[in-house]
Amino acid sequence: MTQHAPSTEPELTGVRNFRDVGGLPTVDGRRVRPGVLYRSGHLAHATAEDAAFLAGLGLHTVFDFRNAADQRLEGADIELPGVRNVNLPLTDPADGAEFWQMVRDGDIAQLRSLLSEGRAADRMITSYRSIITERTAEHSKVLHALAEDSVPALMHCAAGKDRAGLSIAVTLLAVGVERDAIETDYLESNAKHRRYKVRRSGTSDDAYSPEVMELLSPLFDARAAYLHAAFETIEQTWGSTDRYLEEGLALTAAERDRLRERLLD
């Protein structure tokens, strides 16, 4: 992958899962330009040093895909000088609120009934499918903003894995990045230093027992099957990526050309 300054792998203390997607190859032999599109987890806990690094990227816009419940839990993003913050929730605050409370507070019996035998992974796949079909307006806004003026841009949610992962994937599809490259970038969220820290309310060893962590892992993993479900949903709903972009996201050929000009070498 293309390297550049500043480093694509900075040591950020309070921001997890940060990376530049520059260098990813397109199907026509081009590459995503370094320094124009970044992804990460939320910025609410960024340290002063983190903020200085982020401010040095020359960002135009930070897209925050968290909902109000996420923001209450983690806090608002730090303000970066001269950077526009755009909040576009990709999930409803009430959606699954009881479920996520159970994840934090439930005992082992409750977690087994909720998450065992593939239920957790099925929930994630359902979520990815629904974000593709139900959040076309939000994804359209992101792509139109990028085509107009909003680069360099940083996209994030809470962990920088699911909602941000899908938005990055949609953006990369729009400029013709190879699907294998999109998947490789998506799966990088599994690296130990990137992963979202699981929060459980209990303090006993049982709260984080091996069985509990195994039950929870599908919720906190980036799995190829989840991304494949999103791609499959595009094909099933619109017939092709081009029709999804044109009909689902109202992106014209001229706007796709502008996106390529802004994001590709």
PDB file of C-alpha atoms in Angstrom:
ATOM      1  CA  MET A   1       0.000   0.000   0.000  1.00  0.00           C
ATOM      2  CA  THR A   2       1.195   3.504  -0.777  1.00  0.00           C
ATOM      3  CA  GLN A   3       2.939   5.152   2.161  1.00  0.00           C
ATOM      4  CA  HIS A   4       2.988   8.880   2.771  1.00  0.00           C
ATOM      5  CA  ALA A   5       3.439  11.478   5.480  1.00  0.00           C
ATOM      6  CA  PRO A   6       1.811  11.770   7.928  1.00  0.00           C
ATOM      7  CA  SER A   7       1.903   8.077   8.761  1.00  0.00           C
ATOM      8  CA  THR A   8      -1.139   5.973   7.972  1.00  0.00           C
ATOM      9  CA  GLU A   9      -0.577   4.151  11.267  1.00  0.00           C
ATOM     10  CA  PRO A  10      -0.187   6.862  13.916  1.00  0.00           C
ATOM     11  CA  GLU A  11      -0.128   6.002  17.598  1.00  0.00           C
ATOM     12  CA  LEU A  12      -3.425   7.575  18.582  1.00  0.00           C
ATOM     13  CA  THR A  13      -4.235   7.132  22.256  1.00  0.00           C
ATOM     14  CA  GLY A  14      -7.935   7.939  22.451  1.00  0.00           C
ATOM     15  CA  VAL A  15      -9.079   7.157  18.897  1.00  0.00           C
ATOM     16  CA  ARG A  16      -9.255   3.542  17.820  1.00  0.00           C
ATOM     17  CA  ASN A  17      -9.265   1.981  14.377  1.00  0.00           C
ATOM     18  CA  PHE A  18      -7.860   5.015  12.544  1.00  0.00           C
ATOM     19  CA  ARG A  19      -6.491   4.552   9.059  1.00  0.00           C
ATOM     20  CA  ASP A  20      -6.064   6.188   5.685  1.00  0.00           C
ATOM     21  CA  VAL A  21      -7.645   4.153   2.888  1.00  0.00           C
ATOM     22  CA  GLY A  22      -5.215   5.608   0.362  1.00  0.00           C
ATOM     23  CA  GLY A  23      -3.520   3.123  -1.943  1.00  0.00           C
ATOM     24  CA  LEU A  24      -6.487   0.812  -2.535  1.00  0.00           C
ATOM     25  CA  PRO A  25      -6.620  -0.273  -6.212  1.00  0.00           C
ATOM     26  CA  THR A  26      -9.500   0.308  -8.606  1.00  0.00           C
ATOM     27  CA  VAL A  27     -10.678  -2.071 -11.299  1.00  0.00           C
ATOM     28  CA  ASP A  28      -9.259   0.253 -13.993  1.00  0.00           C
ATOM     29  CA  GLY A  29      -5.760   0.396 -12.551  1.00  0.00           C
ATOM     30  CA  ARG A  30      -5.920   3.590 -10.495  1.00  0.00           C
ATOM     31  CA  ARG A  31      -5.565   3.940  -6.728  1.00  0.00           C
ATOM     32  CA  VAL A  32      -7.254   5.870  -3.952  1.00  0.00           C
ATOM     33  CA  ARG A  33      -5.181   8.965  -3.308  1.00  0.00           C
ATOM     34  CA  PRO A  34      -3.526   9.021   0.128  1.00  0.00           C
ATOM     35  CA  GLY A  35      -4.623  11.811   2.430  1.00  0.00           C
ATOM     36  CA  VAL A  36      -8.179  12.269   1.147  1.00  0.00           C
ATOM     37  CA  LEU A  37     -10.266   9.593   2.891  1.00  0.00           C
ATOM     38  CA  TYR A  38      -9.820   8.348   6.445  1.00  0.00           C
ATOM     39  CA  ARG A  39     -11.828   6.109   8.765  1.00  0.00           C
ATOM     40  CA  SER A  40     -11.818   5.562  12.529  1.00  0.00           C
ATOM     41  CA  GLY A  41     -13.787   4.981  15.687  1.00  0.00           C
ATOM     42  CA  HIS A  42     -15.348   7.957  17.468  1.00  0.00           C
ATOM     43  CA  LEU A  43     -13.322  11.054  18.368  1.00  0.00           C
ATOM     44  CA  ALA A  44     -14.941  11.747  21.739  1.00  0.00           C
ATOM     45  CA  HIS A  45     -11.955  10.499  23.747  1.00  0.00           C
ATOM     46  CA  ALA A  46      -9.203  11.985  21.593  1.00  0.00           C
ATOM     47  CA  THR A  47      -6.256  13.306  23.600  1.00  0.00           C
ATOM     48  CA  ALA A  48      -4.605  16.664  22.935  1.00  0.00           C
ATOM     49  CA  GLU A  49      -1.907  14.830  20.968  1.00  0.00           C
ATOM     50  CA  ASP A  50      -4.564  12.954  18.970  1.00  0.00           C
ATOM     51  CA  ALA A  51      -6.337  16.220  18.222  1.00  0.00           C
ATOM     52  CA  ALA A  52      -3.104  17.822  17.054  1.00  0.00           C
ATOM     53  CA  PHE A  53      -2.477  14.913  14.682  1.00  0.00           C
ATOM     54  CA  LEU A  54      -6.024  15.018  13.316  1.00  0.00           C
ATOM     55  CA  ALA A  55      -5.882  18.793  12.910  1.00  0.00           C
ATOM     56  CA  GLY A  56      -2.734  18.337  10.849  1.00  0.00           C
ATOM     57  CA  LEU A  57      -4.515  16.203   8.272  1.00  0.00           C
ATOM     58  CA  GLY A  58      -6.199  19.209   6.698  1.00  0.00           C
ATOM     59  CA  LEU A  59      -9.645  17.673   7.047  1.00  0.00           C
ATOM     60  CA  HIS A  60     -12.617  19.417   5.495  1.00  0.00           C
ATOM     61  CA  THR A  61     -15.373  17.243   7.017  1.00  0.00           C
ATOM     62  CA  VAL A  62     -15.832  14.652   9.734  1.00  0.00           C
ATOM     63  CA  PHE A  63     -18.833  12.374   9.129  1.00  0.00           C
ATOM     64  CA  ASP A  64     -20.162  10.907  12.388  1.00  0.00           C
ATOM     65  CA  PHE A  65     -22.573   8.014  11.814  1.00  0.00           C
ATOM     66  CA  ARG A  66     -23.429   7.488  15.493  1.00  0.00           C
ATOM     67  CA  ASN A  67     -26.935   7.982  16.797  1.00  0.00           C
ATOM     68  CA  ALA A  68     -27.997  10.031  19.825  1.00  0.00           C
ATOM     69  CA  ALA A  69     -27.723   7.047  22.163  1.00  0.00           C
ATOM     70  CA  ASP A  70     -24.126   6.445  21.055  1.00  0.00           C
ATOM     71  CA  GLN A  71     -23.279  10.073  21.637  1.00  0.00           C
ATOM     72  CA  ARG A  72     -24.797  10.040  25.108  1.00  0.00           C
ATOM     73  CA  LEU A  73     -22.760   6.950  25.959  1.00  0.00           C
ATOM     74  CA  GLU A  74     -19.426   8.054  24.525  1.00  0.00           C
ATOM     75  CA  GLY A  75     -19.682  11.830  24.272  1.00  0.00           C
ATOM     76  CA  ALA A  76     -19.560  14.286  21.407  1.00  0.00           C
ATOM     77  CA  ASP A  77     -16.624  14.419  19.033  1.00  0.00           C
ATOM     78  CA  ILE A  78     -13.867  16.852  19.833  1.00  0.00           C
ATOM     79  CA  GLU A  79     -13.955  20.022  17.767  1.00  0.00           C
ATOM     80  CA  LEU A  80     -11.140  20.370  15.245  1.00  0.00           C
ATOM     81  CA  PRO A  81     -10.323  23.903  14.051  1.00  0.00           C
ATOM     82  CA  GLY A  82     -11.855  24.711  10.694  1.00  0.00           C
ATOM     83  CA  VAL A  83     -13.367  21.241  10.277  1.00  0.00           C
ATOM     84  CA  ARG A  84     -17.051  20.704   9.562  1.00  0.00           C
ATOM     85  CA  ASN A  85     -18.756  18.040  11.682  1.00  0.00           C
ATOM     86  CA  VAL A  86     -21.698  16.265  10.022  1.00  0.00           C
ATOM     87  CA  ASN A  87     -23.834  13.842  12.025  1.00  0.00           C
ATOM     88  CA  LEU A  88     -25.755  11.330   9.898  1.00  0.00           C
ATOM     89  CA  PRO A  89     -27.049   8.535  12.153  1.00  0.00           C
ATOM     90  CA  LEU A  90     -27.176   5.224  10.308  1.00  0.00           C
ATOM     91  CA  THR A  91     -29.110   3.456  13.053  1.00  0.00           C
ATOM     92  CA  ASP A  92     -32.042   4.618  15.134  1.00  0.00           C
ATOM     93  CA  PRO A  93     -31.322   5.311  18.839  1.00  0.00           C
ATOM     94  CA  ALA A  94     -34.216   3.053  19.853  1.00  0.00           C
ATOM     95  CA  ASP A  95     -33.205   0.258  17.495  1.00  0.00           C
ATOM     96  CA  GLY A  96     -31.942  -2.546  19.644  1.00  0.00           C
ATOM     97  CA  ALA A  97     -31.617  -0.421  22.790  1.00  0.00           C
ATOM     98  CA  GLU A  98     -32.834  -3.295  24.971  1.00  0.00           C
ATOM     99  CA  PHE A  99     -30.557  -5.679  23.078  1.00  0.00           C
ATOM    100  CA  TRP A 100     -27.426  -3.604  23.725  1.00  0.00           C
ATOM    101  CA  GLN A 101     -28.393  -3.151  27.356  1.00  0.00           C
ATOM    102  CA  MET A 102     -28.534  -6.933  27.607  1.00  0.00           C
ATOM    103  CA  VAL A 103     -25.084  -7.151  26.006  1.00  0.00           C
ATOM    104  CA  ARG A 104     -23.728  -4.861  28.724  1.00  0.00           C
ATOM    105  CA  ASP A 105     -25.716  -6.132  31.695  1.00  0.00           C
ATOM    106  CA  GLY A 106     -27.063  -9.623  30.921  1.00  0.00           C
ATOM    107  CA  ASP A 107     -25.981 -12.754  32.737  1.00  0.00           C
ATOM    108  CA  ILE A 108     -24.670 -15.805  30.937  1.00  0.00           C
ATOM    109  CA  ALA A 109     -28.100 -17.438  30.587  1.00  0.00           C
ATOM    110  CA  GLN A 110     -29.533 -14.299  28.989  1.00  0.00           C
ATOM    111  CA  LEU A 111     -26.581 -13.975  26.654  1.00  0.00           C
ATOM    112  CA  ARG A 112     -26.878 -17.601  25.578  1.00  0.00           C
ATOM    113  CA  SER A 113     -30.559 -17.158  24.735  1.00  0.00           C
ATOM    114  CA  LEU A 114     -29.810 -13.945  22.838  1.00  0.00           C
ATOM    115  CA  LEU A 115     -26.591 -14.713  21.013  1.00  0.00           C
ATOM    116  CA  SER A 116     -25.902 -18.448  20.776  1.00  0.00           C
ATOM    117  CA  GLU A 117     -26.391 -20.762  17.773  1.00  0.00           C
ATOM    118  CA  GLY A 118     -25.642 -18.070  15.202  1.00  0.00           C
ATOM    119  CA  ARG A 119     -28.119 -15.503  16.511  1.00  0.00           C
ATOM    120  CA  ALA A 120     -25.478 -12.819  17.037  1.00  0.00           C
ATOM    121  CA  ALA A 121     -24.049 -13.149  13.532  1.00  0.00           C
ATOM    122  CA  ASP A 122     -27.552 -13.236  12.059  1.00  0.00           C
ATOM    123  CA  ARG A 123     -28.330  -9.986  13.818  1.00  0.00           C
ATOM    124  CA  MET A 124     -25.260  -8.347  12.323  1.00  0.00           C
ATOM    125  CA  ILE A 125     -26.110  -9.549   8.828  1.00  0.00           C
ATOM    126  CA  THR A 126     -29.661  -8.212   9.193  1.00  0.00           C
ATOM    127  CA  SER A 127     -28.268  -4.868  10.329  1.00  0.00           C
ATOM    128  CA  TYR A 128     -25.919  -4.595   7.354  1.00  0.00           C
ATOM    129  CA  ARG A 129     -28.720  -5.431   4.943  1.00  0.00           C
ATOM    130  CA  SER A 130     -31.080  -2.871   6.470  1.00  0.00           C
ATOM    131  CA  ILE A 131     -28.479  -0.085   6.433  1.00  0.00           C
ATOM    132  CA  ILE A 132     -28.030  -0.645   2.698  1.00  0.00           C
ATOM    133  CA  THR A 133     -31.751  -0.601   1.920  1.00  0.00           C
ATOM    134  CA  GLU A 134     -32.985   1.926   4.497  1.00  0.00           C
ATOM    135  CA  ARG A 135     -30.190   4.496   4.631  1.00  0.00           C
ATOM    136  CA  THR A 136     -29.879   5.397   0.976  1.00  0.00           C
ATOM    137  CA  ALA A 137     -30.587   9.077   1.723  1.00  0.00           C
ATOM    138  CA  GLU A 138     -27.693   9.252   4.177  1.00  0.00           C
ATOM    139  CA  HIS A 139     -25.253   7.477   1.869  1.00  0.00           C
ATOM    140  CA  SER A 140     -26.388   9.733  -0.970  1.00  0.00           C
ATOM    141  CA  LYS A 141     -25.658  12.826   1.124  1.00  0.00           C
ATOM    142  CA  VAL A 142     -22.159  11.568   1.894  1.00  0.00           C
ATOM    143  CA  LEU A 143     -21.284  10.869  -1.737  1.00  0.00           C
ATOM    144  CA  HIS A 144     -22.703  14.151  -2.976  1.00  0.00           C
ATOM    145  CA  ALA A 145     -20.800  16.042  -0.277  1.00  0.00           C
ATOM    146  CA  LEU A 146     -17.555  14.311  -1.229  1.00  0.00           C
ATOM    147  CA  ALA A 147     -18.133  15.061  -4.912  1.00  0.00           C
ATOM    148  CA  GLU A 148     -18.771  18.729  -4.138  1.00  0.00           C
ATOM    149  CA  ASP A 149     -16.167  19.846  -1.617  1.00  0.00           C
ATOM    150  CA  SER A 150     -15.915  17.702   1.515  1.00  0.00           C
ATOM    151  CA  VAL A 151     -12.448  16.199   1.132  1.00  0.00           C
ATOM    152  CA  PRO A 152     -10.244  15.362   2.869  1.00  0.00           C
ATOM    153  CA  ALA A 153     -12.855  13.531   4.928  1.00  0.00           C
ATOM    154  CA  LEU A 154     -12.902  11.268   7.975  1.00  0.00           C
ATOM    155  CA  MET A 155     -15.775   8.821   8.440  1.00  0.00           C
ATOM    156  CA  HIS A 156     -16.468   7.231  11.809  1.00  0.00           C
ATOM    157  CA  CYS A 157     -19.118   5.609  13.973  1.00  0.00           C
ATOM    158  CA  ALA A 158     -18.509   4.171  17.446  1.00  0.00           C
ATOM    159  CA  ALA A 159     -16.026   1.414  16.663  1.00  0.00           C
ATOM    160  CA  GLY A 160     -15.305   2.465  13.079  1.00  0.00           C
ATOM    161  CA  LYS A 161     -16.265  -1.034  11.955  1.00  0.00           C
ATOM    162  CA  ASP A 162     -19.902  -1.381  10.856  1.00  0.00           C
ATOM    163  CA  ARG A 163     -21.596   1.897   9.983  1.00  0.00           C
ATOM    164  CA  ALA A 164     -18.364   3.616   9.005  1.00  0.00           C
ATOM    165  CA  GLY A 165     -17.227   0.392   7.356  1.00  0.00           C
ATOM    166  CA  LEU A 166     -20.312   0.307   5.156  1.00  0.00           C
ATOM    167  CA  SER A 167     -20.062   4.009   4.292  1.00  0.00           C
ATOM    168  CA  ILE A 168     -16.424   3.599   3.329  1.00  0.00           C
ATOM    169  CA  ALA A 169     -17.356   0.519   1.274  1.00  0.00           C
ATOM    170  CA  VAL A 170     -20.123   2.396  -0.557  1.00  0.00           C
ATOM    171  CA  THR A 171     -17.738   5.272  -1.284  1.00  0.00           C
ATOM    172  CA  LEU A 172     -15.096   2.896  -2.586  1.00  0.00           C
ATOM    173  CA  LEU A 173     -17.656   1.103  -4.779  1.00  0.00           C
ATOM    174  CA  ALA A 174     -18.643   4.457  -6.251  1.00  0.00           C
ATOM    175  CA  VAL A 175     -15.095   5.138  -7.475  1.00  0.00           C
ATOM    176  CA  GLY A 176     -14.523   1.589  -8.696  1.00  0.00           C
ATOM    177  CA  VAL A 177     -12.259   0.098  -6.036  1.00  0.00           C
ATOM    178  CA  GLU A 178     -11.857  -3.663  -6.358  1.00  0.00           C
ATOM    179  CA  ARG A 179     -14.194  -5.557  -4.053  1.00  0.00           C
ATOM    180  CA  ASP A 180     -11.370  -7.723  -2.728  1.00  0.00           C
ATOM    181  CA  ALA A 181      -9.508  -4.551  -1.731  1.00  0.00           C
ATOM    182  CA  ILE A 182     -12.613  -3.157  -0.036  1.00  0.00           C
ATOM    183  CA  GLU A 183     -12.936  -6.391   1.930  1.00  0.00           C
ATOM    184  CA  THR A 184      -9.255  -6.418   2.909  1.00  0.00           C
ATOM    185  CA  ASP A 185      -9.526  -2.875   4.266  1.00  0.00           C
ATOM    186  CA  TYR A 186     -12.765  -3.725   6.083  1.00  0.00           C
ATOM    187  CA  LEU A 187     -11.211  -6.746   7.805  1.00  0.00           C
ATOM    188  CA  GLU A 188      -8.336  -4.647   9.156  1.00  0.00           C
ATOM    189  CA  SER A 189     -10.747  -3.568  11.908  1.00  0.00           C
ATOM    190  CA  ASN A 190     -10.081  -6.977  13.512  1.00  0.00           C
ATOM    191  CA  ALA A 191      -6.501  -6.098  14.433  1.00  0.00           C
ATOM    192  CA  LYS A 192      -6.070  -6.196  18.193  1.00  0.00           C
ATOM    193  CA  HIS A 193      -4.988  -2.561  18.479  1.00  0.00           C
ATOM    194  CA  ARG A 194      -8.014  -1.439  16.460  1.00  0.00           C
ATOM    195  CA  ARG A 195     -10.840  -3.360  18.114  1.00  0.00           C
ATOM    196  CA  TYR A 196     -13.565  -1.656  20.096  1.00  0.00           C
ATOM    197  CA  LYS A 197     -13.260  -2.390  23.798  1.00  0.00           C
ATOM    198  CA  VAL A 198     -16.152  -4.523  24.997  1.00  0.00           C
ATOM    199  CA  ARG A 199     -17.883  -2.908  27.960  1.00  0.00           C
ATOM    200  CA  ARG A 200     -19.697  -5.048  30.497  1.00  0.00           C
ATOM    201  CA  SER A 201     -21.249  -3.684  33.672  1.00  0.00           C
ATOM    202  CA  GLY A 202     -20.116  -6.563  35.902  1.00  0.00           C
ATOM    203  CA  THR A 203     -16.708  -6.577  37.550  1.00  0.00           C
ATOM    204  CA  SER A 204     -16.465 -10.280  38.282  1.00  0.00           C
ATOM    205  CA  ASP A 205     -14.407 -12.667  36.177  1.00  0.00           C
ATOM    206  CA  ASP A 206     -17.670 -14.110  34.845  1.00  0.00           C
ATOM    207  CA  ALA A 207     -18.521 -10.782  33.189  1.00  0.00           C
ATOM    208  CA  TYR A 208     -15.654 -11.347  30.745  1.00  0.00           C
ATOM    209  CA  SER A 209     -15.412 -15.137  30.845  1.00  0.00           C
ATOM    210  CA  PRO A 210     -14.246 -16.998  27.712  1.00  0.00           C
ATOM    211  CA  GLU A 211     -17.815 -18.106  27.017  1.00  0.00           C
ATOM    212  CA  VAL A 212     -19.140 -14.566  27.336  1.00  0.00           C
ATOM    213  CA  MET A 213     -16.459 -13.223  25.018  1.00  0.00           C
ATOM    214  CA  GLU A 214     -17.152 -15.972  22.499  1.00  0.00           C
ATOM    215  CA  LEU A 215     -20.867 -15.179  22.553  1.00  0.00           C
ATOM    216  CA  LEU A 216     -20.132 -11.475  22.067  1.00  0.00           C
ATOM    217  CA  SER A 217     -17.450 -11.866  19.401  1.00  0.00           C
ATOM    218  CA  PRO A 218     -19.798 -11.807  16.379  1.00  0.00           C
ATOM    219  CA  LEU A 219     -20.992  -8.366  17.485  1.00  0.00           C
ATOM    220  CA  PHE A 220     -17.483  -6.934  17.716  1.00  0.00           C
ATOM    221  CA  ASP A 221     -15.854  -8.729  14.779  1.00  0.00           C
ATOM    222  CA  ALA A 222     -15.564  -7.477  11.238  1.00  0.00           C
ATOM    223  CA  ARG A 223     -16.595 -10.561   9.284  1.00  0.00           C
ATOM    224  CA  ALA A 224     -16.461 -11.000   5.536  1.00  0.00           C
ATOM    225  CA  ALA A 225     -19.948 -12.533   5.654  1.00  0.00           C
ATOM    226  CA  TYR A 226     -21.362  -9.228   6.898  1.00  0.00           C
ATOM    227  CA  LEU A 227     -19.858  -7.229   4.045  1.00  0.00           C
ATOM    228  CA  HIS A 228     -20.871  -9.912   1.553  1.00  0.00           C
ATOM    229  CA  ALA A 229     -24.454  -9.596   2.806  1.00  0.00           C
ATOM    230  CA  ALA A 230     -24.351  -5.868   2.067  1.00  0.00           C
ATOM    231  CA  PHE A 231     -23.010  -6.435  -1.448  1.00  0.00           C
ATOM    232  CA  GLU A 232     -25.578  -9.185  -2.016  1.00  0.00           C
ATOM    233  CA  THR A 233     -28.364  -6.856  -0.883  1.00  0.00           C
ATOM    234  CA  ILE A 234     -27.264  -4.271  -3.446  1.00  0.00           C
ATOM    235  CA  GLU A 235     -27.439  -6.883  -6.198  1.00  0.00           C
ATOM    236  CA  GLN A 236     -30.771  -8.294  -5.025  1.00  0.00           C
ATOM    237  CA  THR A 237     -32.425  -4.901  -4.600  1.00  0.00           C
ATOM    238  CA  TRP A 238     -31.058  -2.929  -7.543  1.00  0.00           C
ATOM    239  CA  GLY A 239     -29.589  -5.571  -9.834  1.00  0.00           C
ATOM    240  CA  SER A 240     -26.140  -4.013 -10.046  1.00  0.00           C
ATOM    241  CA  THR A 241     -23.814  -1.590  -8.296  1.00  0.00           C
ATOM    242  CA  ASP A 242     -24.284   0.956 -11.083  1.00  0.00           C
ATOM    243  CA  ARG A 243     -28.071   0.934 -10.659  1.00  0.00           C
ATOM    244  CA  TYR A 244     -27.704   1.167  -6.875  1.00  0.00           C
ATOM    245  CA  LEU A 245     -25.553   4.264  -7.256  1.00  0.00           C
ATOM    246  CA  GLU A 246     -27.751   5.824  -9.929  1.00  0.00           C
ATOM    247  CA  GLU A 247     -31.226   4.916  -8.647  1.00  0.00           C
ATOM    248  CA  GLY A 248     -30.678   4.236  -4.954  1.00  0.00           C
ATOM    249  CA  LEU A 249     -28.208   7.036  -4.224  1.00  0.00           C
ATOM    250  CA  ALA A 250     -29.156   9.458  -7.055  1.00  0.00           C
ATOM    251  CA  LEU A 251     -25.548   9.715  -8.170  1.00  0.00           C
ATOM    252  CA  THR A 252     -25.137  10.847 -11.779  1.00  0.00           C
ATOM    253  CA  ALA A 253     -22.321   9.811 -14.089  1.00  0.00           C
ATOM    254  CA  ALA A 254     -20.897  13.344 -13.850  1.00  0.00           C
ATOM    255  CA  GLU A 255     -20.927  13.176 -10.042  1.00  0.00           C
ATOM    256  CA  ARG A 256     -19.146   9.805 -10.104  1.00  0.00           C
ATOM    257  CA  ASP A 257     -16.510  11.371 -12.353  1.00  0.00           C
ATOM    258  CA  ARG A 258     -16.066  14.206  -9.851  1.00  0.00           C
ATOM    259  CA  LEU A 259     -15.739  11.672  -7.040  1.00  0.00           C
ATOM    260  CA  ARG A 260     -13.002   9.879  -8.967  1.00  0.00           C
ATOM    261  CA  GLU A 261     -11.217  13.195  -9.578  1.00  0.00           C
ATOM    262  CA  ARG A 262     -11.279  14.009  -5.872  1.00  0.00           C
ATOM    263  CA  LEU A 263     -10.441  10.582  -4.471  1.00  0.00           C
ATOM    264  CA  LEU A 264      -8.214   8.819  -7.004  1.00  0.00           C
ATOM    265  CA  ASP A 265      -4.650   9.337  -8.196  1.00  0.00           C
TER     266      ASP A 265
END
